[in-house]
Amino acid sequence: MLDLIKYVVNQFAEDKENVEFKVQEKDRVIEVTVVLSPSDMGKVIGKQGKIAKALRTLVQAATPASSKRYVVEIRERSEVATEDDAE
């Protein structure tokens, strides 16, 4: 599933070297956080969030019913750095 997320994000991101994927597995959820540079945020999210919504729909449709649920979050690099400093 992570390969699908990486493929879709890399189709829209221009600064591919600075795209980071953080995977955190919880009880019944696998949370994938996509960390992007500020210049790529709009390109990956799309107008009115259409690309992000389509990515989440794709992941939901591709996940088997018996598997853990995937949650995809898209964050800007500066937001993640601030959260890491706070911890």
PDB file of C-alpha atoms in Angstrom:
ATOM      1  CA  MET A   1       0.000   0.000   0.000  1.00  0.00           C
ATOM      2  CA  LEU A   2       2.894   2.321   0.769  1.00  0.00           C
ATOM      3  CA  ASP A   3       4.119   1.819  -2.805  1.00  0.00           C
ATOM      4  CA  LEU A   4       0.754   3.044  -4.129  1.00  0.00           C
ATOM      5  CA  ILE A   5       0.894   6.152  -1.932  1.00  0.00           C
ATOM      6  CA  LYS A   6       4.501   6.864  -2.962  1.00  0.00           C
ATOM      7  CA  TYR A   7       3.647   6.457  -6.644  1.00  0.00           C
ATOM      8  CA  VAL A   8       0.698   8.865  -6.555  1.00  0.00           C
ATOM      9  CA  VAL A   9       2.512  11.496  -4.472  1.00  0.00           C
ATOM     10  CA  ASN A  10       5.603  11.366  -6.688  1.00  0.00           C
ATOM     11  CA  GLN A  11       3.462  11.982  -9.773  1.00  0.00           C
ATOM     12  CA  PHE A  12       2.530  15.422  -8.434  1.00  0.00           C
ATOM     13  CA  ALA A  13       5.527  16.455  -6.311  1.00  0.00           C
ATOM     14  CA  GLU A  14       8.302  18.342  -8.091  1.00  0.00           C
ATOM     15  CA  ASP A  15      10.822  18.226  -5.218  1.00  0.00           C
ATOM     16  CA  LYS A  16      10.893  14.417  -5.004  1.00  0.00           C
ATOM     17  CA  GLU A  17      14.134  14.305  -2.992  1.00  0.00           C
ATOM     18  CA  ASN A  18      12.477  16.105  -0.072  1.00  0.00           C
ATOM     19  CA  VAL A  19       9.351  13.935   0.080  1.00  0.00           C
ATOM     20  CA  GLU A  20       9.314  11.844   3.229  1.00  0.00           C
ATOM     21  CA  PHE A  21       6.946   9.031   4.205  1.00  0.00           C
ATOM     22  CA  LYS A  22       6.499   8.243   7.895  1.00  0.00           C
ATOM     23  CA  VAL A  23       4.605   5.068   8.777  1.00  0.00           C
ATOM     24  CA  GLN A  24       3.209   4.589  12.259  1.00  0.00           C
ATOM     25  CA  GLU A  25       1.327   1.418  13.101  1.00  0.00           C
ATOM     26  CA  LYS A  26      -1.272   1.643  15.831  1.00  0.00           C
ATOM     27  CA  ASP A  27      -3.841  -0.826  17.142  1.00  0.00           C
ATOM     28  CA  ARG A  28      -6.127  -1.150  14.102  1.00  0.00           C
ATOM     29  CA  VAL A  29      -4.755   1.683  11.954  1.00  0.00           C
ATOM     30  CA  ILE A  30      -1.662   2.262   9.871  1.00  0.00           C
ATOM     31  CA  GLU A  31      -1.007   5.989   9.682  1.00  0.00           C
ATOM     32  CA  VAL A  32       1.061   7.222   6.730  1.00  0.00           C
ATOM     33  CA  THR A  33       2.252  10.814   7.016  1.00  0.00           C
ATOM     34  CA  VAL A  34       3.518  12.367   3.802  1.00  0.00           C
ATOM     35  CA  VAL A  35       5.925  15.220   4.543  1.00  0.00           C
ATOM     36  CA  LEU A  36       6.376  17.692   1.686  1.00  0.00           C
ATOM     37  CA  SER A  37       8.239  20.898   1.040  1.00  0.00           C
ATOM     38  CA  PRO A  38       5.986  24.000   1.109  1.00  0.00           C
ATOM     39  CA  SER A  39       6.219  24.409  -2.670  1.00  0.00           C
ATOM     40  CA  ASP A  40       4.704  20.948  -3.255  1.00  0.00           C
ATOM     41  CA  MET A  41       1.794  21.212  -0.835  1.00  0.00           C
ATOM     42  CA  GLY A  42      -0.651  22.743  -3.297  1.00  0.00           C
ATOM     43  CA  LYS A  43       0.351  20.406  -6.106  1.00  0.00           C
ATOM     44  CA  VAL A  44      -0.166  17.237  -4.068  1.00  0.00           C
ATOM     45  CA  ILE A  45      -3.344  18.381  -2.301  1.00  0.00           C
ATOM     46  CA  GLY A  46      -4.899  19.837  -5.451  1.00  0.00           C
ATOM     47  CA  LYS A  47      -7.646  22.395  -5.879  1.00  0.00           C
ATOM     48  CA  GLN A  48     -10.151  22.097  -3.045  1.00  0.00           C
ATOM     49  CA  GLY A  49      -8.276  18.983  -1.856  1.00  0.00           C
ATOM     50  CA  LYS A  50      -9.408  16.861  -4.786  1.00  0.00           C
ATOM     51  CA  ILE A  51      -6.105  15.023  -5.297  1.00  0.00           C
ATOM     52  CA  ALA A  52      -5.721  14.306  -1.571  1.00  0.00           C
ATOM     53  CA  LYS A  53      -9.293  13.040  -1.405  1.00  0.00           C
ATOM     54  CA  ALA A  54      -8.754  10.851  -4.468  1.00  0.00           C
ATOM     55  CA  LEU A  55      -5.564   9.431  -2.930  1.00  0.00           C
ATOM     56  CA  ARG A  56      -7.425   8.541   0.268  1.00  0.00           C
ATOM     57  CA  THR A  57     -10.233   6.955  -1.761  1.00  0.00           C
ATOM     58  CA  LEU A  58      -7.720   4.900  -3.759  1.00  0.00           C
ATOM     59  CA  VAL A  59      -6.024   3.664  -0.595  1.00  0.00           C
ATOM     60  CA  GLN A  60      -9.359   2.799   0.984  1.00  0.00           C
ATOM     61  CA  ALA A  61     -10.484   0.878  -2.116  1.00  0.00           C
ATOM     62  CA  ALA A  62      -7.183  -1.016  -2.432  1.00  0.00           C
ATOM     63  CA  THR A  63      -7.078  -2.080   1.225  1.00  0.00           C
ATOM     64  CA  PRO A  64      -8.485  -5.575   1.831  1.00  0.00           C
ATOM     65  CA  ALA A  65     -11.428  -5.732   4.232  1.00  0.00           C
ATOM     66  CA  SER A  66      -9.544  -8.021   6.623  1.00  0.00           C
ATOM     67  CA  SER A  67      -6.527  -5.693   6.770  1.00  0.00           C
ATOM     68  CA  LYS A  68      -5.799  -2.741   9.028  1.00  0.00           C
ATOM     69  CA  ARG A  69      -7.241   0.600   7.949  1.00  0.00           C
ATOM     70  CA  TYR A  70      -4.871   3.127   6.367  1.00  0.00           C
ATOM     71  CA  VAL A  71      -4.977   6.828   7.212  1.00  0.00           C
ATOM     72  CA  VAL A  72      -3.078   9.234   4.944  1.00  0.00           C
ATOM     73  CA  GLU A  73      -2.009  12.619   6.280  1.00  0.00           C
ATOM     74  CA  ILE A  74      -0.248  15.273   4.212  1.00  0.00           C
ATOM     75  CA  ARG A  75       1.958  17.697   6.110  1.00  0.00           C
ATOM     76  CA  GLU A  76       4.312  20.530   5.294  1.00  0.00           C
ATOM     77  CA  ARG A  77       7.946  20.072   6.317  1.00  0.00           C
ATOM     78  CA  SER A  78       7.908  23.118   8.647  1.00  0.00           C
ATOM     79  CA  GLU A  79       4.844  21.784  10.524  1.00  0.00           C
ATOM     80  CA  VAL A  80       6.533  18.447  11.214  1.00  0.00           C
ATOM     81  CA  ALA A  81       9.749  20.103  12.439  1.00  0.00           C
ATOM     82  CA  THR A  82       7.748  22.215  14.889  1.00  0.00           C
ATOM     83  CA  GLU A  83       5.880  19.156  16.235  1.00  0.00           C
ATOM     84  CA  ASP A  84       9.119  17.177  16.649  1.00  0.00           C
ATOM     85  CA  ASP A  85      10.648  20.069  18.618  1.00  0.00           C
ATOM     86  CA  ALA A  86       7.625  20.207  20.927  1.00  0.00           C
ATOM     87  CA  GLU A  87       7.958  16.532  21.947  1.00  0.00           C
TER      88      GLU A  87
END
